[in-house]
mmCIF file of C-alpha atoms in Angstrom:
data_model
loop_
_atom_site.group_PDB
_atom_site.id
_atom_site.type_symbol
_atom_site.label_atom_id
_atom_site.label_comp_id
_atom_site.label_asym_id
_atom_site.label_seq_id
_atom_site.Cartn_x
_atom_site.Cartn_y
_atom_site.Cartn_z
ATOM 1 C CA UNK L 58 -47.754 -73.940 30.485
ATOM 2 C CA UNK L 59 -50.619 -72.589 28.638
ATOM 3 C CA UNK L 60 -52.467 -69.451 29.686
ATOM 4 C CA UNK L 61 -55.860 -70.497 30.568
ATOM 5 C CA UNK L 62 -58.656 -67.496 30.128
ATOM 6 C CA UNK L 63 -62.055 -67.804 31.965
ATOM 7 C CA UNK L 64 -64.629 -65.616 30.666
ATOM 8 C CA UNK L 65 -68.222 -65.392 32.994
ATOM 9 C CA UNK L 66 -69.136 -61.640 32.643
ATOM 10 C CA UNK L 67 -70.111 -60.158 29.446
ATOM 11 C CA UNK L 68 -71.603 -56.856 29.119
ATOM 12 C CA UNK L 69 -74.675 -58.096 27.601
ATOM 13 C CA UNK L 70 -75.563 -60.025 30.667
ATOM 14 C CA UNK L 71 -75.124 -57.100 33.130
ATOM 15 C CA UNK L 72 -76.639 -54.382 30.325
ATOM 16 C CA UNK L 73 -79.638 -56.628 30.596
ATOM 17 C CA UNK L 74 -79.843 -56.485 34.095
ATOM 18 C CA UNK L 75 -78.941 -52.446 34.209
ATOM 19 C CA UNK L 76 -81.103 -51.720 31.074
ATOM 20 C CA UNK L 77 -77.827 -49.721 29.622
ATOM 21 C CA UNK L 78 -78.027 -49.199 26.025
ATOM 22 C CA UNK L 79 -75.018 -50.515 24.109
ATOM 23 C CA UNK L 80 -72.041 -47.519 23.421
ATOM 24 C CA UNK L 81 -72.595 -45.768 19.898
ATOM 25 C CA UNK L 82 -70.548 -46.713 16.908
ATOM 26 C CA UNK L 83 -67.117 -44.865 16.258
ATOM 27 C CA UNK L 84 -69.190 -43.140 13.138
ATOM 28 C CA UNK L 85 -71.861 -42.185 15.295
ATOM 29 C CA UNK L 86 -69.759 -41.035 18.352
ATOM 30 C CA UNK L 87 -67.721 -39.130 15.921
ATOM 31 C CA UNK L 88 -70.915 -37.615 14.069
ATOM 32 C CA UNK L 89 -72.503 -36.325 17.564
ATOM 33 C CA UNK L 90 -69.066 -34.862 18.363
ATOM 34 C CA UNK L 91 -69.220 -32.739 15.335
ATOM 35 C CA UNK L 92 -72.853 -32.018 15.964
ATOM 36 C CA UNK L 93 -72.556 -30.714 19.617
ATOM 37 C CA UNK L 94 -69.128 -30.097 19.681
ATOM 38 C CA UNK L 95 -68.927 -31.603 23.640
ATOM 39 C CA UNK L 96 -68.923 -35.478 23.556
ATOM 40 C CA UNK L 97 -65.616 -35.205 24.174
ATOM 41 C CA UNK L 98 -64.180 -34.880 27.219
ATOM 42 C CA UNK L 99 -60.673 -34.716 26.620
ATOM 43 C CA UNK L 100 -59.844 -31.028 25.728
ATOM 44 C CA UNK L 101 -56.546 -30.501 26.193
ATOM 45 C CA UNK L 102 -53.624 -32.455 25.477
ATOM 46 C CA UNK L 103 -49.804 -32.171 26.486
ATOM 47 C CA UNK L 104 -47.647 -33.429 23.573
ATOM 48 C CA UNK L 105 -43.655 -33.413 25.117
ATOM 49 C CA UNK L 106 -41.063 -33.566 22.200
ATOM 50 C CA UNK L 107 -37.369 -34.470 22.477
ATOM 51 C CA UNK L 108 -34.842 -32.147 20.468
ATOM 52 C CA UNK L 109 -33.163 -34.780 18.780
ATOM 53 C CA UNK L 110 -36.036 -36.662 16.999
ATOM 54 C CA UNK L 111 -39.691 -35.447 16.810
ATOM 55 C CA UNK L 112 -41.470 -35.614 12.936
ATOM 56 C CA UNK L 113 -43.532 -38.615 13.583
ATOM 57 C CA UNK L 114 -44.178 -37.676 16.645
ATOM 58 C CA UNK L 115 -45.896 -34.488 15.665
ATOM 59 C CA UNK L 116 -47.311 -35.822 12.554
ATOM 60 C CA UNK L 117 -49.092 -38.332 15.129
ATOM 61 C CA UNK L 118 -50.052 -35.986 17.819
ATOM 62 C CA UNK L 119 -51.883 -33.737 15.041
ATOM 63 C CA UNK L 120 -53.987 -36.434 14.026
ATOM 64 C CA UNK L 121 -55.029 -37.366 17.247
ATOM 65 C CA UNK L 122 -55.782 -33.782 18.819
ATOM 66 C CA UNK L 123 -57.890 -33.150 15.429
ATOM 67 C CA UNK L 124 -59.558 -36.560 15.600
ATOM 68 C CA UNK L 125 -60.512 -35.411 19.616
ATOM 69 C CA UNK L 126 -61.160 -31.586 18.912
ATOM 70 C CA UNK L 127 -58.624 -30.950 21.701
ATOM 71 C CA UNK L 128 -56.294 -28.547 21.682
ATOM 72 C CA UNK L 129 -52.578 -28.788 21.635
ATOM 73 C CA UNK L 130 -50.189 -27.754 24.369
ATOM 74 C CA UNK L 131 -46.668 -28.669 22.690
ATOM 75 C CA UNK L 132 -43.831 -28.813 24.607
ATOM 76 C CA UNK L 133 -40.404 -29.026 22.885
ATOM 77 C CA UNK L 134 -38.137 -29.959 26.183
ATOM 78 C CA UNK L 135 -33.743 -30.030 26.083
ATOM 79 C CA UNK L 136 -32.228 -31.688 28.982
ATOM 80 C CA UNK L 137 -28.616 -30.105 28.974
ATOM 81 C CA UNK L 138 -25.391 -31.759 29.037
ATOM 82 C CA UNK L 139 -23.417 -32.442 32.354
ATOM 83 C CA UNK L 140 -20.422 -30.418 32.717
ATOM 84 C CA UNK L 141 -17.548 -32.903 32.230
ATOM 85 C CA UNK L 142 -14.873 -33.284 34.811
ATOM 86 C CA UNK L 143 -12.332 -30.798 34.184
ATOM 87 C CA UNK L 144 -10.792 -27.464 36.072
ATOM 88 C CA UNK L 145 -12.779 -24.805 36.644
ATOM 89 C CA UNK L 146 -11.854 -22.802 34.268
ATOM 90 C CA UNK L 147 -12.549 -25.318 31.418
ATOM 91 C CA UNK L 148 -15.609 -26.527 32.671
ATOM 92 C CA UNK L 149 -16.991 -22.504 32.221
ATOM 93 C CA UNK L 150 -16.138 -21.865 29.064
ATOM 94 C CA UNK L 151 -16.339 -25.316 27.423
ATOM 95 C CA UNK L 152 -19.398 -25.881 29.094
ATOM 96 C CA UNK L 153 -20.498 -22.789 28.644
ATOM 97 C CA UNK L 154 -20.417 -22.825 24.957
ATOM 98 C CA UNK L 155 -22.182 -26.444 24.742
ATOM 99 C CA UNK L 156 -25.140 -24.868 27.025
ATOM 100 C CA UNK L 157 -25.647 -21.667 24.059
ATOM 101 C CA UNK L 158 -25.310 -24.563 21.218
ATOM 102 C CA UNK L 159 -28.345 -26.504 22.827
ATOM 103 C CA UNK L 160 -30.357 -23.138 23.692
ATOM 104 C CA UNK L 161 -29.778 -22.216 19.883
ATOM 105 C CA UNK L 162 -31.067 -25.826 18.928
ATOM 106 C CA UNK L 163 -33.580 -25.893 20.845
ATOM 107 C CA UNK L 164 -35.265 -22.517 19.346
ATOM 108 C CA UNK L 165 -34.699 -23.845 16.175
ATOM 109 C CA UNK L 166 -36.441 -27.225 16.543
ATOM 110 C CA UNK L 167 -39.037 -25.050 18.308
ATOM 111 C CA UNK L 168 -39.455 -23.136 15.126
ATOM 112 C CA UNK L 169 -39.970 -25.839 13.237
ATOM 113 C CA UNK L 170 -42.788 -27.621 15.271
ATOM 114 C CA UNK L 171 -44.560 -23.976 15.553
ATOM 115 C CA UNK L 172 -44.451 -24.192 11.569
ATOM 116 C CA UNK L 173 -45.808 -26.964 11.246
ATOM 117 C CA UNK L 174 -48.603 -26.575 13.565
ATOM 118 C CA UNK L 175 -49.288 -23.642 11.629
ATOM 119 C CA UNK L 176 -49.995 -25.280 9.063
ATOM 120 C CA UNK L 177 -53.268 -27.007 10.591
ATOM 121 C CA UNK L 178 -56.352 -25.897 11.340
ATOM 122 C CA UNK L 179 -55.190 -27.101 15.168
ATOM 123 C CA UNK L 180 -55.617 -24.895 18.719
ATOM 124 C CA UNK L 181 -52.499 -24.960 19.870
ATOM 125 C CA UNK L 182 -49.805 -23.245 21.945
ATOM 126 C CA UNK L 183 -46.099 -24.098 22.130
ATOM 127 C CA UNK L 184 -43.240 -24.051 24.490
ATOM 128 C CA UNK L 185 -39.952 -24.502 24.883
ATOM 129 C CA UNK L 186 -38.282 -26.059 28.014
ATOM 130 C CA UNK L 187 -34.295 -25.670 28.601
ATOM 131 C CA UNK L 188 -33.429 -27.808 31.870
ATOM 132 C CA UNK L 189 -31.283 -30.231 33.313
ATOM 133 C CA UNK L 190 -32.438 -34.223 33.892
ATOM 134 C CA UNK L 191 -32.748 -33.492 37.933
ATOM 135 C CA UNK L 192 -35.638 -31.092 37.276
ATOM 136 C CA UNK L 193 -37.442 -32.515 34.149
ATOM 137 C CA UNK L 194 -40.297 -34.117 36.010
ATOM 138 C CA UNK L 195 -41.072 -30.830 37.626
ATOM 139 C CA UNK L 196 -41.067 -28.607 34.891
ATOM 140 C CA UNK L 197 -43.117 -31.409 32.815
ATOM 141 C CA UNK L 198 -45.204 -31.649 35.912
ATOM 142 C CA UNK L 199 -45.929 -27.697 36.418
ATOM 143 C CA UNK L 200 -47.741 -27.910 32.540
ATOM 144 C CA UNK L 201 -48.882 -31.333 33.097
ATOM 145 C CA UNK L 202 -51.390 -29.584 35.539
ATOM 146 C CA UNK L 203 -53.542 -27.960 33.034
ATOM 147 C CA UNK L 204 -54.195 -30.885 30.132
ATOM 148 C CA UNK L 205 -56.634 -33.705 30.458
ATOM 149 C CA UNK L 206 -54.412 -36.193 28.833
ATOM 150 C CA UNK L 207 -50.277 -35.939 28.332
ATOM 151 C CA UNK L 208 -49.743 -37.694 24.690
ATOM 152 C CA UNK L 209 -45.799 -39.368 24.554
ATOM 153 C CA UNK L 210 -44.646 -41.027 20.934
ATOM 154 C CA UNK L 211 -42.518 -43.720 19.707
ATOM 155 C CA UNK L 212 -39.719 -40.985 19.377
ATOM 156 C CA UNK L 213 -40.224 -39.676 22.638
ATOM 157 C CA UNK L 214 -40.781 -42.885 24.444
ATOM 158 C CA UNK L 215 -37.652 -43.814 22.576
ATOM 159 C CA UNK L 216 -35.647 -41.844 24.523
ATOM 160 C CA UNK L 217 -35.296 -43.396 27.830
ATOM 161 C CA UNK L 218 -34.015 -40.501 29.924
ATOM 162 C CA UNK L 219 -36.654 -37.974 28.388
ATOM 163 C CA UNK L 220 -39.732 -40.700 28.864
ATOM 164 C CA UNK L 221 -38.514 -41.374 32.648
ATOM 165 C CA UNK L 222 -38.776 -37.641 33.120
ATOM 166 C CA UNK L 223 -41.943 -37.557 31.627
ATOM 167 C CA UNK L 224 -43.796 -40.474 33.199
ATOM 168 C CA UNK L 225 -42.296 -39.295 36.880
ATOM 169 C CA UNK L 226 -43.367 -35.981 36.526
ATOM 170 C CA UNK L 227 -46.860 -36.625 34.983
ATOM 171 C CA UNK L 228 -47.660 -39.480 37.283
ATOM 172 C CA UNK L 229 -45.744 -38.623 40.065
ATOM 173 C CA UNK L 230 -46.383 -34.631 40.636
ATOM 174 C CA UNK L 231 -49.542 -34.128 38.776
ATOM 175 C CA UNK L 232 -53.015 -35.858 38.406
ATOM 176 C CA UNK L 233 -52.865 -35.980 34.385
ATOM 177 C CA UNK L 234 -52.510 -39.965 33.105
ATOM 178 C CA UNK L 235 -50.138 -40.563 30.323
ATOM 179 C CA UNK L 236 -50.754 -42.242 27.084
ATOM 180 C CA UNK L 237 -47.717 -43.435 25.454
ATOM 181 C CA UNK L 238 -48.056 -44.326 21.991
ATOM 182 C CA UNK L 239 -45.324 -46.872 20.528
ATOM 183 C CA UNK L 240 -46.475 -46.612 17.195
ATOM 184 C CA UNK L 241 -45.672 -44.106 14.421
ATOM 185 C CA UNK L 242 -49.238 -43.752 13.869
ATOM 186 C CA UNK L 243 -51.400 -42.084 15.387
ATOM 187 C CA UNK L 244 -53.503 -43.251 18.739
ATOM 188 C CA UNK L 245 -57.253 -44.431 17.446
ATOM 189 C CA UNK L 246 -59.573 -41.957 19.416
ATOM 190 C CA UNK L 247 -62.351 -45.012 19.393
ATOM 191 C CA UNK L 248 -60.271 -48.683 19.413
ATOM 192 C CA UNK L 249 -62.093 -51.691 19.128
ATOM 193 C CA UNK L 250 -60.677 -53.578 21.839
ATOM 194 C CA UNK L 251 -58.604 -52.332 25.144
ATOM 195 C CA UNK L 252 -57.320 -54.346 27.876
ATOM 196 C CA UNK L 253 -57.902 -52.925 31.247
ATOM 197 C CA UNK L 254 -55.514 -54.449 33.725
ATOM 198 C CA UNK L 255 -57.202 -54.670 37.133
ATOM 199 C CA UNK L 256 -56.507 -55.821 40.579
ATOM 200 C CA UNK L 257 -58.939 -53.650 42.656
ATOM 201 C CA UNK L 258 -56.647 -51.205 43.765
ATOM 202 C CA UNK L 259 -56.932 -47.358 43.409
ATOM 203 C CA UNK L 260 -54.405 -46.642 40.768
ATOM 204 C CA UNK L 261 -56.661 -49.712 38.827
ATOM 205 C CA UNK L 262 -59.844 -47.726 39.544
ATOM 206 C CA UNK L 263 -58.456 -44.410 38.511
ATOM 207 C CA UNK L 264 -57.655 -45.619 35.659
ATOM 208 C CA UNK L 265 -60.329 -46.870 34.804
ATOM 209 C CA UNK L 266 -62.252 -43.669 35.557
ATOM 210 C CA UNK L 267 -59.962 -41.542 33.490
ATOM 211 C CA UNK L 268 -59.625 -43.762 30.298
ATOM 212 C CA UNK L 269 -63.546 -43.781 30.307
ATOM 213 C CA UNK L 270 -63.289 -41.659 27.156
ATOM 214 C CA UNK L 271 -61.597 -44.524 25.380
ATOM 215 C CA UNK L 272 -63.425 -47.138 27.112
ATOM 216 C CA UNK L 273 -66.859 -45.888 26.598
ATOM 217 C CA UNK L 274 -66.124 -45.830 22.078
ATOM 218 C CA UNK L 275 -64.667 -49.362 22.141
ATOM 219 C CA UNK L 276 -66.285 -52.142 20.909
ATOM 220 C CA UNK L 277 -65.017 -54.969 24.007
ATOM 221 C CA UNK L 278 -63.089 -54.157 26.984
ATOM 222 C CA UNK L 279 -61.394 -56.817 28.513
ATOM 223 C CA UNK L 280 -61.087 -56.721 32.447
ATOM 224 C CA UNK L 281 -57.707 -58.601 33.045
ATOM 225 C CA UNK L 282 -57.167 -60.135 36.482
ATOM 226 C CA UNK L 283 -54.098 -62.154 36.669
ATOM 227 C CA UNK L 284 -54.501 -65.183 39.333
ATOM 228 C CA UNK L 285 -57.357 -63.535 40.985
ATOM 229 C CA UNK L 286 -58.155 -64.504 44.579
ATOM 230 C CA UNK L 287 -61.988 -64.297 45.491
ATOM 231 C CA UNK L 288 -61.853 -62.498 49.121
ATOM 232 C CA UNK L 289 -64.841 -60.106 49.752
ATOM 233 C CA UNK L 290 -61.991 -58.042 51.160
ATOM 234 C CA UNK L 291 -59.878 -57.988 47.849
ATOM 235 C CA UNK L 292 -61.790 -58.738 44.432
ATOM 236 C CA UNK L 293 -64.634 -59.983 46.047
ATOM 237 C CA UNK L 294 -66.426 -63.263 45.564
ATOM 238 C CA UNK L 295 -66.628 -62.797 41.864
ATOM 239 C CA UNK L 296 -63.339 -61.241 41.081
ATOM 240 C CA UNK L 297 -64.223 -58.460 38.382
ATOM 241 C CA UNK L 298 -67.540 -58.227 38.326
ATOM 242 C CA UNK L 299 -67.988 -55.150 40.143
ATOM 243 C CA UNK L 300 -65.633 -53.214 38.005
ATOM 244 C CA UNK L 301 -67.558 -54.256 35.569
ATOM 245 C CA UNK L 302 -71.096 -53.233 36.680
ATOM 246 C CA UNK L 303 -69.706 -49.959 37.293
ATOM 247 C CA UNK L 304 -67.895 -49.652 33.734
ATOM 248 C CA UNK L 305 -71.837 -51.417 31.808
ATOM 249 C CA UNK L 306 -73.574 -48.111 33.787
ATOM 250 C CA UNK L 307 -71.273 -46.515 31.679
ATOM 251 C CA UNK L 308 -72.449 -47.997 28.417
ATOM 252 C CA UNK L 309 -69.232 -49.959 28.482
ATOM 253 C CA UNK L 310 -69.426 -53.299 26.688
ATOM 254 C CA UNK L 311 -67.430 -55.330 29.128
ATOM 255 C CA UNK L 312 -66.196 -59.095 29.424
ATOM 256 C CA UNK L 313 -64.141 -60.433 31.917
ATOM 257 C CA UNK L 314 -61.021 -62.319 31.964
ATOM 258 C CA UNK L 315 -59.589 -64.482 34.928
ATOM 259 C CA UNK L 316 -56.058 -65.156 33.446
ATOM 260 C CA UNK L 317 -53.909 -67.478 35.199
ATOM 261 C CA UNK L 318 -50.831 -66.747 34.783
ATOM 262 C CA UNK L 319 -48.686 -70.551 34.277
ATOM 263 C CA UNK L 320 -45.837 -69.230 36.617
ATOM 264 C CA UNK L 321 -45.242 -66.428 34.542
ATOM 265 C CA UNK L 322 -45.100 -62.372 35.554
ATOM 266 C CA UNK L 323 -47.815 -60.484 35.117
ATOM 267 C CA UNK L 324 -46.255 -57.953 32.995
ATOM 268 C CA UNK L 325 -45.384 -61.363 30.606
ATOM 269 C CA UNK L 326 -49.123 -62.439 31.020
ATOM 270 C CA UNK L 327 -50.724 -59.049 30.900
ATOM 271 C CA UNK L 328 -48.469 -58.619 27.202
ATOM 272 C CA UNK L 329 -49.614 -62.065 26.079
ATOM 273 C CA UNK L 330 -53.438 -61.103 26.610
ATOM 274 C CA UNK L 331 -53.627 -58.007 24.892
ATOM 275 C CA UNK L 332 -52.229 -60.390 22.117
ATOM 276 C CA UNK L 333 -54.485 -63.036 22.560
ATOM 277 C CA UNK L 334 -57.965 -59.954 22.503
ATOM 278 C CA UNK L 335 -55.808 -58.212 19.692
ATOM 279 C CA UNK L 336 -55.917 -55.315 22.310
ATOM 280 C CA UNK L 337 -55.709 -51.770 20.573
ATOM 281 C CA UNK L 338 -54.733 -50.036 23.820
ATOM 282 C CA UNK L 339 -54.176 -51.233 27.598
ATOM 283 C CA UNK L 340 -54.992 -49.189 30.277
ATOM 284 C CA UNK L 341 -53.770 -49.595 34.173
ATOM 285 C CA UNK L 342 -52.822 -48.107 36.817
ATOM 286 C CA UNK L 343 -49.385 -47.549 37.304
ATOM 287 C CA UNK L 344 -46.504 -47.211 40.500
ATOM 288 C CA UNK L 345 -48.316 -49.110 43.138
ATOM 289 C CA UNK L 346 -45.008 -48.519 45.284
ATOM 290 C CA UNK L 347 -42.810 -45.323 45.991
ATOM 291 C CA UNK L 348 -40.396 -44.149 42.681
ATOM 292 C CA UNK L 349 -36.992 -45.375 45.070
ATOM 293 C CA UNK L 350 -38.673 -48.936 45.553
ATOM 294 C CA UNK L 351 -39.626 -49.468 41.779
ATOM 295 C CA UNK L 352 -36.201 -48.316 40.379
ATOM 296 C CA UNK L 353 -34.913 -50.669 42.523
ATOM 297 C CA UNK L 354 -36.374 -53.804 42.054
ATOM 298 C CA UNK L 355 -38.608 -52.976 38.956
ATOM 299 C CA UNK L 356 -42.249 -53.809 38.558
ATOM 300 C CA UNK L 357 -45.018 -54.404 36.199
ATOM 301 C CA UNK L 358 -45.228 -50.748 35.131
ATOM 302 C CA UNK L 359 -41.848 -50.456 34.312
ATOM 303 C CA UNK L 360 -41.674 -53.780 32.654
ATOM 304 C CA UNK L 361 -44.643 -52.867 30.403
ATOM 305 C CA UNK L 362 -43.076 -49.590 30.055
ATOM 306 C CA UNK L 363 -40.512 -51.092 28.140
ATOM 307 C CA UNK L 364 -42.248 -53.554 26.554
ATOM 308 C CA UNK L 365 -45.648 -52.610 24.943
ATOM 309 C CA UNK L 366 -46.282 -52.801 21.789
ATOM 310 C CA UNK L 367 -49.804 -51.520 21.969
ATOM 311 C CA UNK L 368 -50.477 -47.709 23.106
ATOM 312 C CA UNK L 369 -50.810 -48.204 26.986
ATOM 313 C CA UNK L 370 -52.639 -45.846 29.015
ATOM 314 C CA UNK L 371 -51.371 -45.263 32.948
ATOM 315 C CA UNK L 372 -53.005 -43.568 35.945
ATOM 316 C CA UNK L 373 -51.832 -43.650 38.613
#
């Protein structure tokens, strides 16, 4: 069945009601950053880095801390082996030995980021984490604390032990949202169009709040409400609209889209819209439900998780 889009709000018609201004091009955002040196709001980034593959991940990062003025907090994270089943004795030595050859790695890898991050003109600092998989999320969590943004690649996202760690201890243990970036190249600072998923609940809204930076440079947002029901309780009588009033305050240029879905999921639909706007980024809120519930049974994070193929923004 074919996904039918209804458009009624356009940022035009609520900027004319509002009097907003339309949001400066990315030339002119970019100039006034230069000029007063805090446009930005994004100062710090978190860029985690698996041991095993990481160029194009940095290479990335670089360009999109330099493109924001932000500066770098690199982490360069090992997840250790698990002892194999064996007697005592043989697990400590064996295992033992294994553990120093990943410790060594990892300080070389280290080295090698730190080089090339000398290289640039970049603020950074750089770490290196040793841990098991059980406590990932925390120690990713404890740094995730002090960044405005934690930056994953296609390398990193790649992995799918290392990105669970990272999304559940960003999203789970800190307030910092997560960018994940399935693209060798770098994240556009300003894209021209983003979808923002919404369905009026407060991961949706924080979200939206937090990805203002993006939203606010982007030439049409597209508020996505799959099968919207019009309750003044839930989306209101005009599903949308108040989102969007809120997000045209902000100089946002908004339009929004009732999608009905044709009996497919939402993580199918939400995919097939961001096609259909030739969405740069999407942005939603993520893990409406507790970690155990989503692991087992799924859900549209998860699904888009694996899925996107457009840099997708998550709050949660």
């Amino acid at each position: 069945m074919q996904i039918i889009t209804e458009r009624q709000i356009s940022y035009k018609s609520i900027a004319a009601l509002t009097s907003i201004k339309e949001a400066p091009t990315e030339r002119d955002k970019i100039a006034q950053t230069n000029k007063e040196g805090s446009a930005m709001s994004i100062k710090t980034v978190m860029c985690v880095f698996g041991v095993d593959r990481w160029d194009q991940d940095v290479k990335s990062a670089i360009e999109f801390c330099e493109t924001q003025g932000a500066h770098m907090t690199a982490l360069v994270i090992c997840m250790g082996s698990v002892p194999a089943i064996a007697t005592y004795e043989a697990i400590s030595t064996t295992w033992l030995e294994g553990q120093q050859k990943e410790i060594d790695r990892l300080a070389d890898e280290t080295k090698a980021v730190r080089e090339i991050l000398e290289r640039t003109e970049l603020s950074f600092d750089i770490q290196e984490i040793y841990t098991e998989f059980a406590w990932a999320d925390d120690d990713i969590a404890q740094h995730a604390l002090y960044a405005d943004l934690v930056l994953v690649g296609a390398q990193a996202a790649g992995n799918e032990d290392l990105q669970r760690r990272i999304v559940d201890g960003a999203l789970f243990e800190s307030p910092t949202p997560i960018l994940i970036n399935p693209r060798t190249q770098a994240v556009s600072s300003f894209p021209k169009s983003i979808l923002l998923a919404w369905d009026s609940s407060d991961e949706a809204a924080r979200a939206a709040r937090q990805s203002l930076e993006f939203l606010m440079g982007c030439d049409a947002v597209h508020v996505t409400l799959v099968d919207p029901v019009a309750r003044s309780w839930e989306n209101g009588e005009e599903p949308g609209s108040d989102i969007a009033a809120f997000l045209t305050r902000h100089g946002v240029k908004v339009e929004v889209d009732r999608v009905a879905s044709g009996g497919r999921r939402v993580d199918e639909t939400l995919r097939q819209h961001a096609v259909d706007v030739a969405a740069d980024m999407v942005v939603m809120g993520a893990y409406k439900h507790p970690r155990i519930q989503q692991r087992l049974f799924g859900g549209v994070t998860r699904s888009m998780l694996k899925d996107s193929r457009v840099p997708l923004f998550l709050s949660r």
